[in-house]
Amino acid sequence: MAGDAELKLLGWWAPGVSPYVLRAQMALAVKGLSYEYLPEDRWSKSDLLVASNPVYKKVPVLIHDGRPVCESLHIVEYLDDAPGLAGNGTSILPADPYSHAVARFWAAYVNDKEERGGKVEETLSGLRHLEAALAECSKGEVEAPFFGGGSIGFLDIALGCYLPWFEAVGRLAGLGPIIDPARTPKLAAWAERFSVAKPIQQQAWGRQAGGVHHYGALSKVEHRGHRQLIKDLVVPLWQKK
């Protein structure tokens, strides 16, 4: 629990739709922190959002005792570093400086790849790099279950927030699994473990609940006659030519 600290999270009106809001929610769940969720209308931004994030006017924004923290990766780091937010005592970032730097490097890599998009070859290459990073970030443990070693860490959350979207997009566009066991077996096994981890499942963000929710959200777009638009945008990114 957050103790006497007041935590608010500004996110989309439909929780779980934005991977970046989901990233902040995952970190809060892993830390065991309670918070108030304040839904925002994407097309009609509240005065609180504009005042809290005047530069980008985007969610997520974490407000801790009246002070705003913007951008999802910064929020995850803040939750781990801020005094008075011990929660359940879980550390998200490694204590070792080198492991800390490596985790931040790969998290920035994931963020950059997903925000910019790219060609099919670049996307597949990125997943192969993350396959190798899983071994590098596991602190030398044999078959460590997560990027953070024996427990969910910074890079797990940075990448894990995209899993429901990967599944929903793959199903809607008929592409099959984005993280393919045939191409990246260790990464696929990690995705399964992450999806059923207790703090993730408790918040209904696991494979069964999260995937269905995102599939349903994207299906609404399909029913509005935009299925071809989704395919035009998604297939060039995810389908191997």
PDB file of C-alpha atoms in Angstrom:
ATOM      1  CA  MET A   1       0.000   0.000   0.000  1.00  0.00           C
ATOM      2  CA  ALA A   2       1.077   3.597  -0.547  1.00  0.00           C
ATOM      3  CA  GLY A   3       0.730   4.561   3.095  1.00  0.00           C
ATOM      4  CA  ASP A   4      -0.041   8.258   3.536  1.00  0.00           C
ATOM      5  CA  ALA A   5       1.070   9.114  -0.003  1.00  0.00           C
ATOM      6  CA  GLU A   6      -1.631  10.167  -2.434  1.00  0.00           C
ATOM      7  CA  LEU A   7      -1.205   8.610  -5.868  1.00  0.00           C
ATOM      8  CA  LYS A   8      -3.332   9.399  -8.891  1.00  0.00           C
ATOM      9  CA  LEU A   9      -2.887   8.097 -12.415  1.00  0.00           C
ATOM     10  CA  LEU A  10      -4.274   9.953 -15.395  1.00  0.00           C
ATOM     11  CA  GLY A  11      -5.027   7.509 -18.189  1.00  0.00           C
ATOM     12  CA  TRP A  12      -7.405   6.781 -21.010  1.00  0.00           C
ATOM     13  CA  TRP A  13     -11.134   6.486 -20.378  1.00  0.00           C
ATOM     14  CA  ALA A  14     -10.831   2.776 -21.281  1.00  0.00           C
ATOM     15  CA  PRO A  15      -8.195   1.270 -18.931  1.00  0.00           C
ATOM     16  CA  GLY A  16      -5.698  -1.011 -20.659  1.00  0.00           C
ATOM     17  CA  VAL A  17      -6.125   0.359 -24.184  1.00  0.00           C
ATOM     18  CA  SER A  18      -2.933   2.440 -24.121  1.00  0.00           C
ATOM     19  CA  PRO A  19       0.225   0.337 -23.651  1.00  0.00           C
ATOM     20  CA  TYR A  20       1.912   3.327 -22.031  1.00  0.00           C
ATOM     21  CA  VAL A  21      -0.812   3.757 -19.422  1.00  0.00           C
ATOM     22  CA  LEU A  22      -0.754  -0.009 -18.961  1.00  0.00           C
ATOM     23  CA  ARG A  23       3.000   0.195 -18.334  1.00  0.00           C
ATOM     24  CA  ALA A  24       2.431   2.568 -15.419  1.00  0.00           C
ATOM     25  CA  GLN A  25      -0.386   0.382 -14.081  1.00  0.00           C
ATOM     26  CA  MET A  26       1.830  -2.694 -14.245  1.00  0.00           C
ATOM     27  CA  ALA A  27       4.553  -0.939 -12.258  1.00  0.00           C
ATOM     28  CA  LEU A  28       2.037   0.149  -9.619  1.00  0.00           C
ATOM     29  CA  ALA A  29       0.759  -3.429  -9.368  1.00  0.00           C
ATOM     30  CA  VAL A  30       4.243  -4.927  -9.098  1.00  0.00           C
ATOM     31  CA  LYS A  31       5.091  -2.428  -6.346  1.00  0.00           C
ATOM     32  CA  GLY A  32       1.797  -3.139  -4.563  1.00  0.00           C
ATOM     33  CA  LEU A  33       0.778   0.523  -4.521  1.00  0.00           C
ATOM     34  CA  SER A  34      -2.819   1.721  -4.346  1.00  0.00           C
ATOM     35  CA  TYR A  35      -3.860   4.671  -6.477  1.00  0.00           C
ATOM     36  CA  GLU A  36      -6.828   6.536  -7.907  1.00  0.00           C
ATOM     37  CA  TYR A  37      -7.375   6.121 -11.643  1.00  0.00           C
ATOM     38  CA  LEU A  38      -8.588   9.279 -13.384  1.00  0.00           C
ATOM     39  CA  PRO A  39      -9.881   8.549 -16.904  1.00  0.00           C
ATOM     40  CA  GLU A  40      -9.199  11.103 -19.620  1.00  0.00           C
ATOM     41  CA  ASP A  41     -11.120  11.708 -22.827  1.00  0.00           C
ATOM     42  CA  ARG A  42      -8.562  11.642 -25.636  1.00  0.00           C
ATOM     43  CA  TRP A  43     -10.431  14.295 -27.622  1.00  0.00           C
ATOM     44  CA  SER A  44     -11.302  16.582 -24.728  1.00  0.00           C
ATOM     45  CA  LYS A  45      -8.340  16.943 -22.394  1.00  0.00           C
ATOM     46  CA  SER A  46      -9.078  17.977 -18.830  1.00  0.00           C
ATOM     47  CA  ASP A  47      -7.611  21.054 -17.179  1.00  0.00           C
ATOM     48  CA  LEU A  48      -5.775  18.729 -14.794  1.00  0.00           C
ATOM     49  CA  LEU A  49      -4.050  16.903 -17.661  1.00  0.00           C
ATOM     50  CA  VAL A  50      -3.086  20.130 -19.431  1.00  0.00           C
ATOM     51  CA  ALA A  51      -1.721  21.586 -16.193  1.00  0.00           C
ATOM     52  CA  SER A  52       0.099  18.362 -15.283  1.00  0.00           C
ATOM     53  CA  ASN A  53       1.655  17.768 -18.709  1.00  0.00           C
ATOM     54  CA  PRO A  54       1.649  21.158 -20.471  1.00  0.00           C
ATOM     55  CA  VAL A  55       4.330  20.137 -22.984  1.00  0.00           C
ATOM     56  CA  TYR A  56       2.748  17.003 -24.526  1.00  0.00           C
ATOM     57  CA  LYS A  57      -0.722  16.990 -22.933  1.00  0.00           C
ATOM     58  CA  LYS A  58      -0.654  13.183 -23.010  1.00  0.00           C
ATOM     59  CA  VAL A  59      -1.333  10.336 -20.624  1.00  0.00           C
ATOM     60  CA  PRO A  60      -0.076   8.653 -18.572  1.00  0.00           C
ATOM     61  CA  VAL A  61       0.638  11.149 -15.840  1.00  0.00           C
ATOM     62  CA  LEU A  62       1.312  10.046 -12.274  1.00  0.00           C
ATOM     63  CA  ILE A  63       0.465  12.592  -9.597  1.00  0.00           C
ATOM     64  CA  HIS A  64       2.204  11.959  -6.280  1.00  0.00           C
ATOM     65  CA  ASP A  65       1.084  14.244  -3.480  1.00  0.00           C
ATOM     66  CA  GLY A  66       0.175  16.916  -6.032  1.00  0.00           C
ATOM     67  CA  ARG A  67       3.365  16.667  -8.095  1.00  0.00           C
ATOM     68  CA  PRO A  68       3.104  15.292 -11.666  1.00  0.00           C
ATOM     69  CA  VAL A  69       5.455  12.789 -13.299  1.00  0.00           C
ATOM     70  CA  CYS A  70       5.048  12.355 -17.069  1.00  0.00           C
ATOM     71  CA  GLU A  71       6.014   9.657 -19.605  1.00  0.00           C
ATOM     72  CA  SER A  72       5.599   5.979 -18.783  1.00  0.00           C
ATOM     73  CA  LEU A  73       9.245   4.925 -18.386  1.00  0.00           C
ATOM     74  CA  HIS A  74       9.932   7.915 -16.138  1.00  0.00           C
ATOM     75  CA  ILE A  75       6.897   6.953 -14.059  1.00  0.00           C
ATOM     76  CA  VAL A  76       8.200   3.396 -13.606  1.00  0.00           C
ATOM     77  CA  GLU A  77      11.599   4.692 -12.488  1.00  0.00           C
ATOM     78  CA  TYR A  78      10.016   7.238 -10.162  1.00  0.00           C
ATOM     79  CA  LEU A  79       7.867   4.602  -8.469  1.00  0.00           C
ATOM     80  CA  ASP A  80      11.026   2.647  -7.712  1.00  0.00           C
ATOM     81  CA  ASP A  81      13.078   5.622  -6.514  1.00  0.00           C
ATOM     82  CA  ALA A  82      10.680   7.947  -4.689  1.00  0.00           C
ATOM     83  CA  PRO A  83      10.900   7.937  -0.893  1.00  0.00           C
ATOM     84  CA  GLY A  84       7.710   6.859   0.818  1.00  0.00           C
ATOM     85  CA  LEU A  85       6.644   4.557  -2.020  1.00  0.00           C
ATOM     86  CA  ALA A  86       8.106   1.301  -0.757  1.00  0.00           C
ATOM     87  CA  GLY A  87       4.847  -0.555  -1.376  1.00  0.00           C
ATOM     88  CA  ASN A  88       5.452  -4.264  -0.915  1.00  0.00           C
ATOM     89  CA  GLY A  89       9.218  -3.773  -0.948  1.00  0.00           C
ATOM     90  CA  THR A  90       9.704  -5.029  -4.509  1.00  0.00           C
ATOM     91  CA  SER A  91      12.471  -3.338  -6.491  1.00  0.00           C
ATOM     92  CA  ILE A  92      11.878  -2.892 -10.207  1.00  0.00           C
ATOM     93  CA  LEU A  93      15.300  -1.590 -11.194  1.00  0.00           C
ATOM     94  CA  PRO A  94      18.472  -3.562 -10.388  1.00  0.00           C
ATOM     95  CA  ALA A  95      20.626  -2.262  -7.540  1.00  0.00           C
ATOM     96  CA  ASP A  96      23.844  -3.089  -9.407  1.00  0.00           C
ATOM     97  CA  PRO A  97      24.869  -0.015 -11.469  1.00  0.00           C
ATOM     98  CA  TYR A  98      25.839  -2.031 -14.551  1.00  0.00           C
ATOM     99  CA  SER A  99      22.654  -4.120 -14.544  1.00  0.00           C
ATOM    100  CA  HIS A 100      20.707  -0.907 -13.966  1.00  0.00           C
ATOM    101  CA  ALA A 101      22.300   0.717 -17.026  1.00  0.00           C
ATOM    102  CA  VAL A 102      21.736  -2.372 -19.200  1.00  0.00           C
ATOM    103  CA  ALA A 103      18.055  -2.552 -18.240  1.00  0.00           C
ATOM    104  CA  ARG A 104      17.565   1.137 -19.037  1.00  0.00           C
ATOM    105  CA  PHE A 105      19.336   0.755 -22.391  1.00  0.00           C
ATOM    106  CA  TRP A 106      17.068  -2.078 -23.520  1.00  0.00           C
ATOM    107  CA  ALA A 107      13.938  -0.358 -22.199  1.00  0.00           C
ATOM    108  CA  ALA A 108      14.804   2.746 -24.235  1.00  0.00           C
ATOM    109  CA  TYR A 109      15.410   0.475 -27.239  1.00  0.00           C
ATOM    110  CA  VAL A 110      11.951  -1.082 -26.861  1.00  0.00           C
ATOM    111  CA  ASN A 111      10.321   2.325 -26.474  1.00  0.00           C
ATOM    112  CA  ASP A 112      12.076   3.741 -29.517  1.00  0.00           C
ATOM    113  CA  LYS A 113      11.211   0.747 -31.718  1.00  0.00           C
ATOM    114  CA  GLU A 114       7.530   0.775 -30.818  1.00  0.00           C
ATOM    115  CA  GLU A 115       7.106   4.538 -31.159  1.00  0.00           C
ATOM    116  CA  ARG A 116       8.855   4.777 -34.536  1.00  0.00           C
ATOM    117  CA  GLY A 117       7.647   1.524 -36.054  1.00  0.00           C
ATOM    118  CA  GLY A 118       9.748   0.296 -38.951  1.00  0.00           C
ATOM    119  CA  LYS A 119      10.157  -2.206 -41.726  1.00  0.00           C
ATOM    120  CA  VAL A 120       9.418  -5.883 -41.258  1.00  0.00           C
ATOM    121  CA  GLU A 121      13.090  -6.803 -41.206  1.00  0.00           C
ATOM    122  CA  GLU A 122      13.808  -4.188 -38.524  1.00  0.00           C
ATOM    123  CA  THR A 123      10.950  -5.421 -36.354  1.00  0.00           C
ATOM    124  CA  LEU A 124      12.031  -9.055 -36.544  1.00  0.00           C
ATOM    125  CA  SER A 125      15.635  -8.048 -35.922  1.00  0.00           C
ATOM    126  CA  GLY A 126      14.507  -6.090 -32.862  1.00  0.00           C
ATOM    127  CA  LEU A 127      12.787  -9.154 -31.412  1.00  0.00           C
ATOM    128  CA  ARG A 128      15.917 -11.229 -31.994  1.00  0.00           C
ATOM    129  CA  HIS A 129      17.957  -8.595 -30.155  1.00  0.00           C
ATOM    130  CA  LEU A 130      15.533  -8.836 -27.237  1.00  0.00           C
ATOM    131  CA  GLU A 131      15.903 -12.612 -27.292  1.00  0.00           C
ATOM    132  CA  ALA A 132      19.621 -12.087 -26.648  1.00  0.00           C
ATOM    133  CA  ALA A 133      18.909  -9.363 -24.081  1.00  0.00           C
ATOM    134  CA  LEU A 134      16.855 -11.830 -22.039  1.00  0.00           C
ATOM    135  CA  ALA A 135      20.035 -13.769 -21.291  1.00  0.00           C
ATOM    136  CA  GLU A 136      22.060 -10.594 -20.717  1.00  0.00           C
ATOM    137  CA  CYS A 137      19.614  -9.043 -18.267  1.00  0.00           C
ATOM    138  CA  SER A 138      18.903 -12.179 -16.251  1.00  0.00           C
ATOM    139  CA  LYS A 139      21.853 -11.568 -13.929  1.00  0.00           C
ATOM    140  CA  GLY A 140      23.638 -14.731 -15.023  1.00  0.00           C
ATOM    141  CA  GLU A 141      20.929 -17.007 -13.652  1.00  0.00           C
ATOM    142  CA  VAL A 142      20.343 -20.208 -15.600  1.00  0.00           C
ATOM    143  CA  GLU A 143      16.989 -19.978 -17.391  1.00  0.00           C
ATOM    144  CA  ALA A 144      15.937 -16.953 -15.323  1.00  0.00           C
ATOM    145  CA  PRO A 145      12.186 -16.450 -15.803  1.00  0.00           C
ATOM    146  CA  PHE A 146      12.298 -12.692 -16.374  1.00  0.00           C
ATOM    147  CA  PHE A 147      14.534  -9.955 -17.727  1.00  0.00           C
ATOM    148  CA  GLY A 148      14.845  -8.863 -14.102  1.00  0.00           C
ATOM    149  CA  GLY A 149      16.072 -12.315 -13.051  1.00  0.00           C
ATOM    150  CA  GLY A 150      13.837 -14.134 -10.609  1.00  0.00           C
ATOM    151  CA  SER A 151      11.180 -11.413 -10.491  1.00  0.00           C
ATOM    152  CA  ILE A 152       9.544  -8.897 -12.817  1.00  0.00           C
ATOM    153  CA  GLY A 153      11.822  -5.939 -13.474  1.00  0.00           C
ATOM    154  CA  PHE A 154      12.156  -2.745 -15.482  1.00  0.00           C
ATOM    155  CA  LEU A 155      12.555  -4.287 -18.930  1.00  0.00           C
ATOM    156  CA  ASP A 156       9.802  -6.832 -18.268  1.00  0.00           C
ATOM    157  CA  ILE A 157       7.373  -3.975 -17.688  1.00  0.00           C
ATOM    158  CA  ALA A 158       8.756  -1.894 -20.571  1.00  0.00           C
ATOM    159  CA  LEU A 159       8.113  -4.720 -23.049  1.00  0.00           C
ATOM    160  CA  GLY A 160       5.252  -6.509 -21.300  1.00  0.00           C
ATOM    161  CA  CYS A 161       2.841  -3.599 -21.706  1.00  0.00           C
ATOM    162  CA  TYR A 162       2.767  -4.315 -25.458  1.00  0.00           C
ATOM    163  CA  LEU A 163       1.820  -7.997 -25.173  1.00  0.00           C
ATOM    164  CA  PRO A 164      -1.977  -7.497 -25.213  1.00  0.00           C
ATOM    165  CA  TRP A 165      -1.620  -5.286 -28.284  1.00  0.00           C
ATOM    166  CA  PHE A 166       0.620  -7.824 -30.028  1.00  0.00           C
ATOM    167  CA  GLU A 167      -1.976 -10.519 -29.463  1.00  0.00           C
ATOM    168  CA  ALA A 168      -4.951  -8.377 -30.442  1.00  0.00           C
ATOM    169  CA  VAL A 169      -3.326  -7.058 -33.607  1.00  0.00           C
ATOM    170  CA  GLY A 170      -2.139 -10.529 -34.604  1.00  0.00           C
ATOM    171  CA  ARG A 171      -5.640 -11.934 -34.210  1.00  0.00           C
ATOM    172  CA  LEU A 172      -7.474  -9.078 -35.875  1.00  0.00           C
ATOM    173  CA  ALA A 173      -5.173  -8.882 -38.900  1.00  0.00           C
ATOM    174  CA  GLY A 174      -4.783 -12.664 -39.158  1.00  0.00           C
ATOM    175  CA  LEU A 175      -1.011 -12.533 -38.743  1.00  0.00           C
ATOM    176  CA  GLY A 176      -0.563 -15.183 -36.066  1.00  0.00           C
ATOM    177  CA  PRO A 177       1.708 -14.616 -33.057  1.00  0.00           C
ATOM    178  CA  ILE A 178       3.890 -11.512 -33.257  1.00  0.00           C
ATOM    179  CA  ILE A 179       6.335 -13.066 -30.796  1.00  0.00           C
ATOM    180  CA  ASP A 180       6.708 -16.360 -32.635  1.00  0.00           C
ATOM    181  CA  PRO A 181       8.128 -19.377 -30.732  1.00  0.00           C
ATOM    182  CA  ALA A 182       9.686 -20.554 -33.993  1.00  0.00           C
ATOM    183  CA  ARG A 183      11.727 -17.350 -34.332  1.00  0.00           C
ATOM    184  CA  THR A 184      12.297 -16.320 -30.716  1.00  0.00           C
ATOM    185  CA  PRO A 185      11.554 -19.301 -28.426  1.00  0.00           C
ATOM    186  CA  LYS A 186      12.975 -17.767 -25.247  1.00  0.00           C
ATOM    187  CA  LEU A 187      11.096 -14.526 -25.759  1.00  0.00           C
ATOM    188  CA  ALA A 188       7.871 -16.440 -26.417  1.00  0.00           C
ATOM    189  CA  ALA A 189       8.356 -18.455 -23.216  1.00  0.00           C
ATOM    190  CA  TRP A 190       9.022 -15.223 -21.318  1.00  0.00           C
ATOM    191  CA  ALA A 191       5.779 -13.717 -22.684  1.00  0.00           C
ATOM    192  CA  GLU A 192       3.810 -16.701 -21.372  1.00  0.00           C
ATOM    193  CA  ARG A 193       5.401 -16.427 -17.915  1.00  0.00           C
ATOM    194  CA  PHE A 194       4.881 -12.683 -17.739  1.00  0.00           C
ATOM    195  CA  SER A 195       1.230 -12.925 -18.763  1.00  0.00           C
ATOM    196  CA  VAL A 196       0.381 -15.286 -15.900  1.00  0.00           C
ATOM    197  CA  ALA A 197       2.558 -13.636 -13.222  1.00  0.00           C
ATOM    198  CA  LYS A 198       0.494 -12.865 -10.122  1.00  0.00           C
ATOM    199  CA  PRO A 199       0.550  -9.024 -10.192  1.00  0.00           C
ATOM    200  CA  ILE A 200      -0.291  -9.069 -13.899  1.00  0.00           C
ATOM    201  CA  GLN A 201      -3.096 -11.634 -13.653  1.00  0.00           C
ATOM    202  CA  GLN A 202      -4.603  -9.942 -10.592  1.00  0.00           C
ATOM    203  CA  GLN A 203      -5.212  -6.824 -12.647  1.00  0.00           C
ATOM    204  CA  ALA A 204      -6.751  -8.791 -15.555  1.00  0.00           C
ATOM    205  CA  TRP A 205      -3.864  -7.900 -17.849  1.00  0.00           C
ATOM    206  CA  GLY A 206      -2.816 -11.458 -18.479  1.00  0.00           C
ATOM    207  CA  ARG A 207      -2.961 -13.323 -21.748  1.00  0.00           C
ATOM    208  CA  GLN A 208      -6.570 -14.459 -21.430  1.00  0.00           C
ATOM    209  CA  ALA A 209      -8.126 -11.249 -20.115  1.00  0.00           C
ATOM    210  CA  GLY A 210      -5.873  -8.624 -21.679  1.00  0.00           C
ATOM    211  CA  GLY A 211      -5.784 -10.192 -25.118  1.00  0.00           C
ATOM    212  CA  VAL A 212      -9.553 -10.507 -25.304  1.00  0.00           C
ATOM    213  CA  HIS A 213     -10.022  -6.936 -24.080  1.00  0.00           C
ATOM    214  CA  HIS A 214      -7.667  -5.496 -26.683  1.00  0.00           C
ATOM    215  CA  TYR A 215      -9.090  -7.714 -29.406  1.00  0.00           C
ATOM    216  CA  GLY A 216     -12.546  -6.425 -28.556  1.00  0.00           C
ATOM    217  CA  ALA A 217     -11.363  -2.816 -28.584  1.00  0.00           C
ATOM    218  CA  LEU A 218      -9.763  -3.178 -31.996  1.00  0.00           C
ATOM    219  CA  SER A 219     -12.757  -5.107 -33.297  1.00  0.00           C
ATOM    220  CA  LYS A 220     -14.866  -1.994 -32.704  1.00  0.00           C
ATOM    221  CA  VAL A 221     -12.681  -0.258 -35.251  1.00  0.00           C
ATOM    222  CA  GLU A 222     -13.320  -3.143 -37.635  1.00  0.00           C
ATOM    223  CA  HIS A 223     -17.080  -2.763 -37.230  1.00  0.00           C
ATOM    224  CA  ARG A 224     -16.763   0.889 -38.182  1.00  0.00           C
ATOM    225  CA  GLY A 225     -15.463  -0.174 -41.577  1.00  0.00           C
ATOM    226  CA  HIS A 226     -11.757   0.370 -40.918  1.00  0.00           C
ATOM    227  CA  ARG A 227     -10.511  -3.221 -41.041  1.00  0.00           C
ATOM    228  CA  GLN A 228      -8.616  -2.599 -44.277  1.00  0.00           C
ATOM    229  CA  LEU A 229      -6.981   0.482 -42.812  1.00  0.00           C
ATOM    230  CA  ILE A 230      -5.731  -1.580 -39.861  1.00  0.00           C
ATOM    231  CA  LYS A 231      -4.350  -4.197 -42.234  1.00  0.00           C
ATOM    232  CA  ASP A 232      -2.684  -1.535 -44.359  1.00  0.00           C
ATOM    233  CA  LEU A 233      -0.967  -0.155 -41.259  1.00  0.00           C
ATOM    234  CA  VAL A 234      -0.219  -3.378 -39.415  1.00  0.00           C
ATOM    235  CA  VAL A 235       0.632  -5.986 -42.040  1.00  0.00           C
ATOM    236  CA  PRO A 236       3.665  -4.117 -43.443  1.00  0.00           C
ATOM    237  CA  LEU A 237       5.083  -3.975 -39.912  1.00  0.00           C
ATOM    238  CA  TRP A 238       4.458  -7.493 -38.672  1.00  0.00           C
ATOM    239  CA  GLN A 239       4.057  -9.874 -41.582  1.00  0.00           C
ATOM    240  CA  LYS A 240       7.262 -11.330 -42.941  1.00  0.00           C
ATOM    241  CA  LYS A 241       7.480 -10.775 -46.682  1.00  0.00           C
TER     242      LYS A 241
END
